[in-house]
XYZ file of C-alpha atoms in Angstrom:
251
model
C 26.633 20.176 -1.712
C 29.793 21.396 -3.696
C 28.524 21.152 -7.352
C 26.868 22.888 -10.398
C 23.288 21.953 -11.813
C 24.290 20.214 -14.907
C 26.795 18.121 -12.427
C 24.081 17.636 -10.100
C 21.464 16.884 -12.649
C 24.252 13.718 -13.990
C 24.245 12.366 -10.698
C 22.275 9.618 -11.058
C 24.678 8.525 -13.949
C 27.415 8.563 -11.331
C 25.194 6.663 -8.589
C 25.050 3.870 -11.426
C 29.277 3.719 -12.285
C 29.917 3.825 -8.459
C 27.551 0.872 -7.710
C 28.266 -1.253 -11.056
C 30.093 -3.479 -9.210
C 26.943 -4.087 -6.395
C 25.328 -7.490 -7.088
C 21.947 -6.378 -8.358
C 20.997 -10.007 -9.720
C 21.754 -11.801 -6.511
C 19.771 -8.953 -4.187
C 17.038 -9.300 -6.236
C 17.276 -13.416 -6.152
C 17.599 -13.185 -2.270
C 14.092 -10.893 -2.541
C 12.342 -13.024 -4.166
C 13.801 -16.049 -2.083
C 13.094 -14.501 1.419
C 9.618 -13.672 -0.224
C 8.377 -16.794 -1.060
C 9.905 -18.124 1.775
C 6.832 -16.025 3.681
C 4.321 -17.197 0.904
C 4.651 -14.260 -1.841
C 5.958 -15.879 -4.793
C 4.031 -13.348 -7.131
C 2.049 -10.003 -6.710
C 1.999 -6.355 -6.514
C 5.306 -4.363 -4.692
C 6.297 -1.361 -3.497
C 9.619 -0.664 -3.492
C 10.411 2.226 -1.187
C 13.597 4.467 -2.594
C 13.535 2.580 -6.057
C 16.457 5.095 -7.208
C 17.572 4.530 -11.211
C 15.158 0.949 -10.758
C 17.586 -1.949 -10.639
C 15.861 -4.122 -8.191
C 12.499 -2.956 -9.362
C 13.106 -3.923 -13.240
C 14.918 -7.582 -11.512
C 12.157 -8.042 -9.387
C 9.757 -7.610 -12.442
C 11.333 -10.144 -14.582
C 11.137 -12.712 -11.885
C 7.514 -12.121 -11.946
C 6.457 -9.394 -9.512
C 4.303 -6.045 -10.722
C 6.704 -3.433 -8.923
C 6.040 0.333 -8.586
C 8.898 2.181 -7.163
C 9.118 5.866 -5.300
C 11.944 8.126 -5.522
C 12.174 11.127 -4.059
C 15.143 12.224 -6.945
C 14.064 13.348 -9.756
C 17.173 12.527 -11.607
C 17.198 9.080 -10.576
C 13.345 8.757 -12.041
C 14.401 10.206 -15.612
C 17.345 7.529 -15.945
C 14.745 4.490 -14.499
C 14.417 2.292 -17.197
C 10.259 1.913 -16.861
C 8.326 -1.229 -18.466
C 6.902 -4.226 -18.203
C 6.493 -5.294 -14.779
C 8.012 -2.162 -13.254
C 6.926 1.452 -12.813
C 8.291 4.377 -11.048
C 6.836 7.967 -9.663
C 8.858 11.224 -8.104
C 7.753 11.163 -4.179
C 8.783 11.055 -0.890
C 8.339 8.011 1.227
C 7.255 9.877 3.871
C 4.140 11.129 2.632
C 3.099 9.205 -0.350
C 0.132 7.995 -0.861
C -0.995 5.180 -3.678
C -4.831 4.721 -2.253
C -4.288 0.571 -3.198
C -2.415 -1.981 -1.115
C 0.398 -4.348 -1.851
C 1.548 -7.611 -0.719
C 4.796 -6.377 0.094
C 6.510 -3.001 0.554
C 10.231 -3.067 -0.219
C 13.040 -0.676 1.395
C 16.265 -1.584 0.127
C 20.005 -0.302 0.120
C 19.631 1.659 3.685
C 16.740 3.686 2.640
C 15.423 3.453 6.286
C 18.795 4.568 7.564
C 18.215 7.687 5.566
C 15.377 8.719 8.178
C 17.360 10.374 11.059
C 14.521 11.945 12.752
C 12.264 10.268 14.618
C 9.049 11.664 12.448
C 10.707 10.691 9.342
C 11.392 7.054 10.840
C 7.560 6.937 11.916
C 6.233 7.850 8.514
C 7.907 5.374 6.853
C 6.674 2.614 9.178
C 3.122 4.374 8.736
C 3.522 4.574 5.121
C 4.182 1.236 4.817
C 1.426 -0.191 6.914
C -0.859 1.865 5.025
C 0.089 0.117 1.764
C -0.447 -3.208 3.002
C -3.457 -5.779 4.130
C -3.533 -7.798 6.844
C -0.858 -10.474 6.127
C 1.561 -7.909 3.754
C 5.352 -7.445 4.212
C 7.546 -4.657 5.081
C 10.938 -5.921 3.941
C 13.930 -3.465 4.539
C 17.395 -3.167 5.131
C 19.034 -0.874 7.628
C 22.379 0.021 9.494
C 22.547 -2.598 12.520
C 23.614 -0.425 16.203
C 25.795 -3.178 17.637
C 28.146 -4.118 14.160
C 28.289 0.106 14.480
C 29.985 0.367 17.475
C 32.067 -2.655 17.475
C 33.468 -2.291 13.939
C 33.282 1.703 14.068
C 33.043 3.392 10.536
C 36.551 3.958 8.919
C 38.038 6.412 6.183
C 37.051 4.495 2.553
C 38.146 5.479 -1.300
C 36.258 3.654 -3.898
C 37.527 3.781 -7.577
C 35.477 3.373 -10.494
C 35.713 3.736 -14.264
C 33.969 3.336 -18.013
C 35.022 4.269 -21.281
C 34.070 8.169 -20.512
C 34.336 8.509 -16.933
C 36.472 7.786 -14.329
C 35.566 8.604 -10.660
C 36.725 8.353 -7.236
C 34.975 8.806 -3.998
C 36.177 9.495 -0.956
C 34.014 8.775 2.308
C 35.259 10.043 5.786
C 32.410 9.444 8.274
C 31.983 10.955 11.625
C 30.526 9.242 14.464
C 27.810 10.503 16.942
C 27.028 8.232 19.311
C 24.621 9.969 21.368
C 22.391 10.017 18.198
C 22.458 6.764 16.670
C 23.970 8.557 13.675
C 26.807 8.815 11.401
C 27.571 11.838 8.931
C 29.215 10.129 6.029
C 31.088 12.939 4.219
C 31.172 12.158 0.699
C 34.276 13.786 -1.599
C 33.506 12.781 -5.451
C 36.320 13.012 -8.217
C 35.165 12.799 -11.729
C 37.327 12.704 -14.508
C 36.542 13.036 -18.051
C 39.011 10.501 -19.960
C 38.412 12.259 -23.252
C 39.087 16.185 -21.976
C 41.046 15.239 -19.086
C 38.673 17.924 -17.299
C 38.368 17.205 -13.601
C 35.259 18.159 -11.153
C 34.322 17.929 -7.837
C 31.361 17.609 -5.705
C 30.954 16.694 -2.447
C 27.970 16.111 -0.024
C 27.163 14.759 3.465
C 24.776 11.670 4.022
C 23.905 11.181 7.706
C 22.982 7.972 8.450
C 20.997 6.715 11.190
C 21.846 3.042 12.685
C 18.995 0.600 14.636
C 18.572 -1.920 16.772
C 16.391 -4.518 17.389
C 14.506 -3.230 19.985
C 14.097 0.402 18.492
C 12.884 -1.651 15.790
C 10.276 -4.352 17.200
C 8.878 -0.204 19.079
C 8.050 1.251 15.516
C 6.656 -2.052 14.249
C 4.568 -2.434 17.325
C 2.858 0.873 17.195
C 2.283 0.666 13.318
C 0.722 -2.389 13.599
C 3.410 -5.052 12.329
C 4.969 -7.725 13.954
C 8.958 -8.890 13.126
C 8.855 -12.224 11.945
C 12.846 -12.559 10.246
C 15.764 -11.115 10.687
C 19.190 -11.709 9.072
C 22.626 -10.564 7.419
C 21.213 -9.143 4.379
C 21.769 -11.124 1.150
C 23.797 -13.885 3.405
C 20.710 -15.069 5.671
C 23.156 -15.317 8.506
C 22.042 -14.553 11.876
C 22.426 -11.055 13.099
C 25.407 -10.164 14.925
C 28.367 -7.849 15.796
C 30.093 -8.588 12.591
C 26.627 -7.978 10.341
C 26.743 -4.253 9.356
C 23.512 -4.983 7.064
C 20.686 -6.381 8.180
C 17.359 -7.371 6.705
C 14.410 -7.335 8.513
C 10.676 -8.866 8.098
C 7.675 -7.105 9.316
C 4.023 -8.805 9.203
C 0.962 -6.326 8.997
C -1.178 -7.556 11.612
């Protein structure tokens, strides 16, 4: 990555502006929906990758006791933590909470962040380990078949407050051989009172799944796949469903 510390160390403030338009409230209403649809209409989560804690805090105020893990530190200074919603610096790979959950929560493509195959297991082990008999794994992740028929594309996003105003500029690159694509990340950030412009700029491969990659790692960590759909939508999985949500019984 391109950037000084105190840039880097603001980060998190950016991650917020360049997802303020994301619909927070109606992710966290399709949580709780898809939840209860499975019988967990209350209870203790885990929320894998709880960056700055915007689904964690929602998912508290409809009721839920939520403890996230983020591996950035950054993000864990600007979480807002309270009532109903807690937070820790850790990686999901590794941590361990010695209690169980009824669910564990993986949102936003935080399983497409695992490109190796050892990072992929531990999560799936992680998450098993967190859970009883009966517990979720609810998670998100990029779908194989909507990759290669839509193919990633070349996209600017533009997004402003009263102090900032920022644009990003993604260029992926697609390896097919490897389930992956490296998602090169160019980040303007303009300071409306100085006019002072910076610049960082980072790469975030990301590793896309299919179904039956994903029924192997539930299999041999002990879940079973009980839903899958277009995140947020419920629709059924297809070619056109870059997102999708999957639900995995501890058995």
């Amino acid at each position: 990555m391109k950037t000084n510390n105190a840039m880097f160390n603001a980060y998190s403030r950016y991650y917020d502006l360049l997802y303020r338009d994301k619909d927070y409230v109606g992710e966290a209403d399709y949580i709780q929906r898809l939840l209860a649809r499975h019988g967990i209409v209350e209870g203790n989560l885990l929320e894998f990758g709880s960056g700055t804690g915007k689904h964690g805090r929602l998912l508290a105020k409809r009721g839920f006791q939520v403890h996230g893990i983020e591996r950035s530190a950054e993000m864990v200074a600007q979480a807002i933590q309270g009532e109903g919603f807690t937070c820790q610096q850790d990686d999901v790979c590794s941590v361990q909470m010695g209690r169980s959950f009824d669910a564990v929560l993986s949102l936003f493509h935080v399983v497409s962040y695992q490109i190796s195959n050892s990072n992929i297991q531990a999560v799936f082990a992680r998450a098993a380990e967190h859970l009883s008999q009966g517990g979720l794994f609810v998670f998100d992740f990029w779908y194989s078949p909507a990759v290669y028929a839509q193919r990633p594309v070349v996209r600017v996003k533009r997004m402003a407050d009263d102090a900032l105003e920022i644009t990003r500029i993604a260029e992926p690159i697609l390896y097919p051989n490897d389930n992956r694509v490296d998602v090169n990340y160019t980040i303007f950030v303009k300071d409306l009172t100085s006019g002072a412009v910076q610049s960082l700029s980072e790469t975030h491969p990301m590793r896309h799944f299919s179904l039956p990659e994903i029924d192997m790692l539930a299999q041999e960590n002990g879940f079973m796949r009980i839903a899958t759909e277009e995140f947020l939508t419920g629709k059924l999985a297809s070619e056109c469903t870059w997102g999708v949500c999957v639900t995995l019984k501890r058995i």
